Short mmCIF file of C-alpha atoms in Angstrom, two decimals:
data_model
loop_
_atom_site.label_atom_id
_atom_site.label_comp_id
_atom_site.label_asym_id
_atom_site.label_seq_id
_atom_site.Cartn_x
_atom_site.Cartn_y
_atom_site.Cartn_z
CA MET A 1 -34.28 -2.19 1.87
CA ILE A 2 -31.43 -1.31 -0.47
CA SER A 3 -28.81 -3.90 -1.36
CA THR A 4 -25.68 -4.53 0.68
CA SER A 5 -23.47 -3.18 -2.11
CA THR A 6 -25.49 0.02 -2.51
CA ARG A 7 -25.61 0.73 1.22
CA TYR A 8 -21.89 0.04 1.56
CA GLN A 9 -21.15 2.50 -1.23
CA ILE A 10 -23.36 5.18 0.32
CA ILE A 11 -21.46 4.87 3.61
CA THR A 12 -17.93 4.72 2.23
CA THR A 13 -18.23 7.30 -0.54
CA ASN A 14 -17.94 10.04 2.09
CA MET A 15 -16.73 8.33 5.23
CA THR A 16 -15.80 11.62 6.88
CA ARG A 17 -19.39 12.82 6.66
CA THR A 18 -20.71 9.41 7.75
CA LYS A 19 -18.56 9.42 10.89
CA ALA A 20 -19.43 13.03 11.63
CA LEU A 21 -23.10 12.06 11.75
CA ILE A 22 -22.28 9.34 14.27
CA GLU A 23 -20.14 11.68 16.39
CA ASN A 24 -22.92 14.27 16.50
CA ASP A 25 -25.50 11.78 17.74
CA ALA A 26 -26.47 12.99 21.22
CA ALA A 27 -25.84 9.68 23.01
CA VAL A 28 -22.51 9.08 21.28
CA LYS A 29 -21.41 12.65 21.87
CA ARG A 30 -22.07 12.32 25.63
CA GLU A 31 -20.00 9.14 25.87
CA ILE A 32 -17.11 10.66 23.92
CA GLU A 33 -17.11 13.81 26.03
CA TYR A 34 -17.10 11.82 29.27
CA TYR A 35 -14.34 9.52 28.04
CA ASN A 36 -12.13 12.38 26.86
CA LYS A 37 -12.62 14.19 30.16
CA THR A 38 -11.92 11.13 32.29
CA ILE A 39 -9.43 8.78 30.63
CA LYS A 40 -6.27 10.81 31.35
CA THR A 41 -7.18 11.09 35.04
CA ILE A 42 -6.99 7.30 35.37
CA LYS A 43 -3.53 6.12 36.42
CA THR A 44 -3.89 2.47 37.44
CA ILE A 45 -5.41 -0.74 36.16
CA ASP A 46 -7.82 -0.86 39.10
CA GLU A 47 -9.07 2.68 38.42
CA PHE A 48 -9.53 1.76 34.77
CA ILE A 49 -11.45 -1.44 35.51
CA LYS A 50 -13.60 0.11 38.24
CA ASN A 51 -14.78 3.03 36.10
CA ASP A 52 -17.49 1.05 34.34
CA ARG A 53 -18.33 3.77 31.84
CA VAL A 54 -14.74 4.30 30.72
CA PHE A 55 -13.97 0.58 30.68
CA LYS A 56 -17.02 -0.25 28.54
CA PHE A 57 -16.15 2.58 26.16
CA ALA A 58 -12.64 1.22 25.76
CA MET A 59 -13.87 -2.34 25.33
CA LYS A 60 -16.31 -1.30 22.63
CA ALA A 61 -13.65 0.74 20.87
CA TYR A 62 -11.43 -2.31 20.55
CA GLY A 63 -14.21 -4.69 19.50
CA LEU A 64 -14.58 -6.44 22.85
CA GLU A 65 -17.88 -5.00 24.07
CA ASP A 66 -19.40 -8.45 24.53
CA MET A 67 -16.60 -9.33 26.97
CA ALA A 68 -17.02 -6.26 29.21
CA TYR A 69 -18.33 -8.50 32.00
CA GLY A 70 -14.96 -10.31 32.23
CA LYS A 71 -13.20 -7.72 34.35
CA ALA A 72 -11.07 -10.26 36.22
CA LEU A 73 -9.71 -11.62 32.95
CA PHE A 74 -8.85 -8.19 31.60
CA ARG A 75 -7.25 -7.13 34.88
CA LYS A 76 -4.90 -10.11 34.54
CA LEU A 77 -4.22 -9.38 30.86
CA LEU A 78 -3.32 -5.78 31.63
CA GLN A 79 -1.21 -6.73 34.64
CA GLU A 80 0.86 -9.17 32.57
CA GLY A 81 1.07 -6.90 29.53
CA VAL A 82 2.36 -7.83 26.10
CA ALA A 83 6.15 -7.65 26.42
CA SER A 84 6.69 -11.19 27.69
CA PRO A 85 6.12 -14.00 25.18
CA THR A 86 4.73 -16.08 28.07
CA SER A 87 2.08 -13.55 29.08
CA MET A 88 -1.50 -14.73 28.77
CA VAL A 89 -2.44 -12.31 25.99
CA ASN A 90 0.35 -13.66 23.77
CA LYS A 91 -1.11 -17.15 24.07
CA MET A 92 -4.65 -16.17 23.03
CA SER A 93 -5.77 -16.84 19.46
CA ASN A 94 -8.06 -13.81 19.20
CA PRO A 95 -5.83 -10.84 18.19
CA LEU A 96 -8.29 -8.33 19.69
CA TYR A 97 -7.11 -9.14 23.21
CA LYS A 98 -3.52 -8.28 22.38
CA GLU A 99 -4.57 -5.12 20.55
CA PHE A 100 -6.48 -4.02 23.66
CA ALA A 101 -3.59 -4.84 26.01
CA LYS A 102 -1.18 -2.89 23.79
CA ALA A 103 -3.54 0.07 23.64
CA PHE A 104 -3.80 0.29 27.43
CA ASP A 105 -0.25 -0.75 28.26
CA PHE A 106 -0.20 -0.16 32.01
CA GLN A 107 2.44 -2.84 32.45
CA GLY A 108 4.82 -1.07 30.07
CA LYS A 109 3.91 2.61 30.49
CA GLY A 110 2.51 2.77 34.00
CA ALA A 111 0.52 5.92 34.79
CA GLU A 112 1.25 7.30 31.31
CA ALA A 113 -0.68 4.48 29.61
CA THR A 114 -3.90 6.49 29.47
CA SER A 115 -2.18 9.46 27.81
CA ALA A 116 -1.04 7.44 24.79
CA ALA A 117 -2.77 8.02 21.46
CA SER A 118 -4.03 4.41 21.49
CA ALA A 119 -5.94 5.15 24.69
CA THR A 120 -7.19 8.61 23.69
CA THR A 121 -7.68 9.80 20.11
CA GLU A 122 -7.38 6.36 18.54
CA ALA A 123 -9.79 4.85 21.05
CA VAL A 124 -12.37 7.52 20.24
CA GLU A 125 -11.94 6.98 16.49
CA LYS A 126 -12.37 3.25 16.96
CA TYR A 127 -15.44 3.79 19.14
CA VAL A 128 -17.08 5.84 16.40
CA GLN A 129 -16.22 3.19 13.80
CA GLN A 130 -17.59 0.41 16.00
CA THR A 131 -20.80 2.37 16.59
CA LEU A 132 -21.19 2.88 12.84
CA GLU A 133 -20.69 -0.80 12.11
CA GLN A 134 -23.07 -1.90 14.86
CA ARG A 135 -25.83 0.44 13.70
CA GLU A 136 -25.49 -0.69 10.12
CA GLY A 137 -25.56 -4.29 11.34
CA ASN A 138 -28.93 -3.67 12.97
CA ASP A 139 -30.37 -3.19 9.49
CA ASN A 140 -28.09 -5.43 7.44
CA GLN A 141 -25.42 -7.65 8.96
CA GLY A 142 -23.82 -7.93 5.53
CA VAL A 143 -22.99 -4.23 5.52
CA ARG A 144 -21.39 -4.58 8.95
CA LEU A 145 -19.24 -7.48 7.76
CA ALA A 146 -18.19 -5.57 4.64
CA LEU A 147 -17.15 -2.54 6.69
CA TYR A 148 -15.31 -4.77 9.16
CA PHE A 149 -13.44 -6.56 6.39
CA LYS A 150 -12.44 -3.26 4.79
CA ARG A 151 -11.05 -2.09 8.13
CA LYS A 152 -9.27 -5.30 9.12
CA ALA A 153 -8.16 -6.87 5.83
CA SER A 154 -4.66 -5.40 5.75
CA SER A 155 -3.94 -6.74 9.25
CA ILE A 156 -4.62 -10.32 8.12
CA THR A 157 -1.33 -11.68 6.79
CA THR A 158 -1.76 -15.45 7.19
CA THR A 159 -4.45 -18.01 6.52
CA MET A 160 -4.51 -18.79 10.24
CA GLY A 161 -5.34 -15.11 10.76
CA ILE A 162 -8.55 -15.66 8.81
CA LEU A 163 -9.50 -18.65 10.94
CA ALA A 164 -8.73 -16.75 14.15
CA ASP A 165 -11.23 -13.98 13.38
CA LYS A 166 -14.84 -15.18 13.29
CA ALA A 167 -16.11 -12.14 11.39
CA ILE A 168 -13.38 -12.38 8.75
CA MET A 169 -14.08 -16.09 8.42
CA GLU A 170 -17.79 -15.44 7.92
CA PHE A 171 -16.90 -12.89 5.24
CA VAL A 172 -14.71 -15.44 3.46
CA GLN A 173 -17.26 -18.25 3.84
CA THR A 174 -19.93 -16.07 2.27
CA THR A 175 -17.69 -14.73 -0.49
CA PHE A 176 -16.55 -18.16 -1.63
CA ASN A 177 -19.73 -20.05 -0.74
CA ILE A 178 -18.02 -22.24 1.87
CA PRO A 179 -20.51 -24.25 3.96
CA LYS A 180 -20.54 -23.33 7.66
CA ALA A 181 -20.11 -27.03 8.45
CA ALA A 182 -16.62 -26.86 6.94
CA ALA A 183 -15.50 -25.03 10.08
CA LYS A 184 -15.75 -28.36 11.94
CA ALA A 185 -12.98 -29.89 9.83
CA ASP A 186 -9.41 -30.28 11.03
CA ILE A 187 -7.52 -26.96 11.06
CA ASP A 188 -4.92 -28.18 8.58
CA ILE A 189 -7.67 -29.20 6.15
CA GLN A 190 -9.32 -25.79 6.49
CA VAL A 191 -6.03 -24.03 5.86
CA ARG A 192 -5.32 -26.07 2.73
CA HIS A 193 -8.82 -25.43 1.39
CA LEU A 194 -8.60 -21.68 1.97
CA GLU A 195 -5.18 -21.51 0.31
CA LYS A 196 -6.65 -23.16 -2.78
CA ILE A 197 -9.39 -20.58 -3.22
CA LEU A 198 -7.69 -17.35 -2.13
CA ASP A 199 -4.32 -15.70 -1.70
CA VAL A 200 -4.12 -13.90 1.63
CA LYS A 201 -1.66 -11.46 0.01
CA ASP A 202 -4.68 -10.01 -1.80
CA PHE A 203 -5.80 -8.60 1.55
CA GLN A 204 -2.94 -6.10 1.28
CA ASP A 205 -4.14 -4.78 -2.07
CA PRO A 206 -6.93 -2.16 -1.70
CA LYS A 207 -8.26 -2.84 -5.20
CA LYS A 208 -8.51 -6.58 -4.59
CA VAL A 209 -10.08 -5.94 -1.20
CA ASP A 210 -12.76 -3.84 -2.90
CA MET A 211 -13.35 -6.61 -5.45
CA LEU A 212 -13.76 -9.12 -2.64
CA ILE A 213 -16.25 -6.82 -0.92
CA GLN A 214 -18.18 -6.51 -4.17
CA ARG A 215 -18.33 -10.27 -4.52
CA PHE A 216 -19.23 -10.71 -0.85
CA SER A 217 -22.07 -8.19 -1.14
CA ALA A 218 -23.58 -9.98 -4.11
CA MET A 219 -23.28 -13.37 -2.43
CA TRP A 220 -24.70 -12.05 0.85
CA ASP A 221 -27.78 -10.64 -0.85
CA MET A 222 -28.25 -13.78 -2.91
CA ASN A 223 -28.11 -15.90 0.27
CA ASN A 224 -30.39 -13.50 2.12
CA ALA A 225 -32.85 -12.69 -0.64
CA SER A 226 -35.44 -11.32 1.77
CA VAL A 227 -33.17 -8.37 2.57
CA ALA A 228 -31.93 -7.81 -0.95
CA ALA A 229 -32.85 -4.55 -2.56
CA THR A 230 -35.82 -3.78 -4.67
CA SER A 231 -34.43 -1.67 -7.46
CA PRO A 232 -35.62 1.97 -7.28
CA VAL A 233 -36.14 1.83 -11.06
CA LEU A 234 -38.44 -1.19 -10.83
CA THR A 235 -40.30 0.33 -7.88
CA LEU A 236 -40.84 3.51 -9.87
CA PHE A 237 -42.56 1.51 -12.60
CA ASN A 238 -44.41 -0.69 -10.08
CA GLN A 239 -42.67 -3.89 -11.17
CA SER A 240 -41.70 -6.71 -8.80
CA THR A 241 -38.32 -8.39 -8.53
CA ASP A 242 -37.77 -12.11 -8.96
CA GLN A 243 -37.52 -13.86 -5.58
CA GLY A 244 -36.39 -10.68 -3.86
CA ILE A 245 -33.24 -10.25 -5.97
CA GLY A 246 -32.98 -6.65 -7.14
CA LEU A 247 -31.62 -5.30 -10.41
CA ASP A 248 -28.56 -3.83 -8.69
CA LEU A 249 -27.74 -7.25 -7.20
CA MET A 250 -28.03 -8.96 -10.58
CA MET A 251 -25.78 -6.29 -12.10
CA SER A 252 -23.22 -6.86 -9.34
CA ILE A 253 -23.18 -10.60 -10.02
CA ALA A 254 -22.72 -9.93 -13.74
CA LYS A 255 -19.76 -7.65 -13.00
CA LEU A 256 -18.16 -10.30 -10.82
CA ARG A 257 -18.45 -12.88 -13.56
CA ARG A 258 -16.82 -10.50 -16.04
CA GLY A 259 -14.09 -9.76 -13.49
CA GLY A 260 -13.06 -13.41 -13.37
CA TRP A 261 -13.60 -13.99 -9.64
#
């Protein structure tokens, strides 16, 4: 298996081609065609919730696939909407719920909610991205986390935003070698610790985001040596790697040290 960094680069070097391959997959293509044909015909929350295929598509698109069974909860979220500061979705710590409620804003837009870009073209784009990340995660969860961080980093503007997103937090824990047990500490202590080791403003800088992904990839492979790459060069000459750490991983670590992270 190739290293996390190498696989990530292969995917992102030509993301348009990568996504096109996903879109042309027979199963994915069928779901997209059905969704595109059906979504604009849905005019109410009940119609949306009751169409299991459309609802699951939308839930997956907005990163909530694992919660697709909670139809009663999402009916209430959509009924209350996002406009009122006292609505349920505005009290939830996970930002994905609010993003979903805004995308399918029946409370604010009524029957026109399913004609909005967030419910049509954007939902399809997000579905393809989610499918890509899930498939990569089946082979290497580190690649999935790297892709997720690249996609979500700019939306994280506070340290609390890191703590609120489990995947982002796992990325940060891995990148900076923070023990998982640290998550049991008081929230204020966690915030202070994170602010000592990173500046969340860096998440708005594409170059710094890429550097963080590079560091994460090296740390992920070092912590999961069994999935780290065997260098193609060493394989060609029938040489083994030390403890599963490939040449490309060692080079990545060397670059990180030179970069001062």
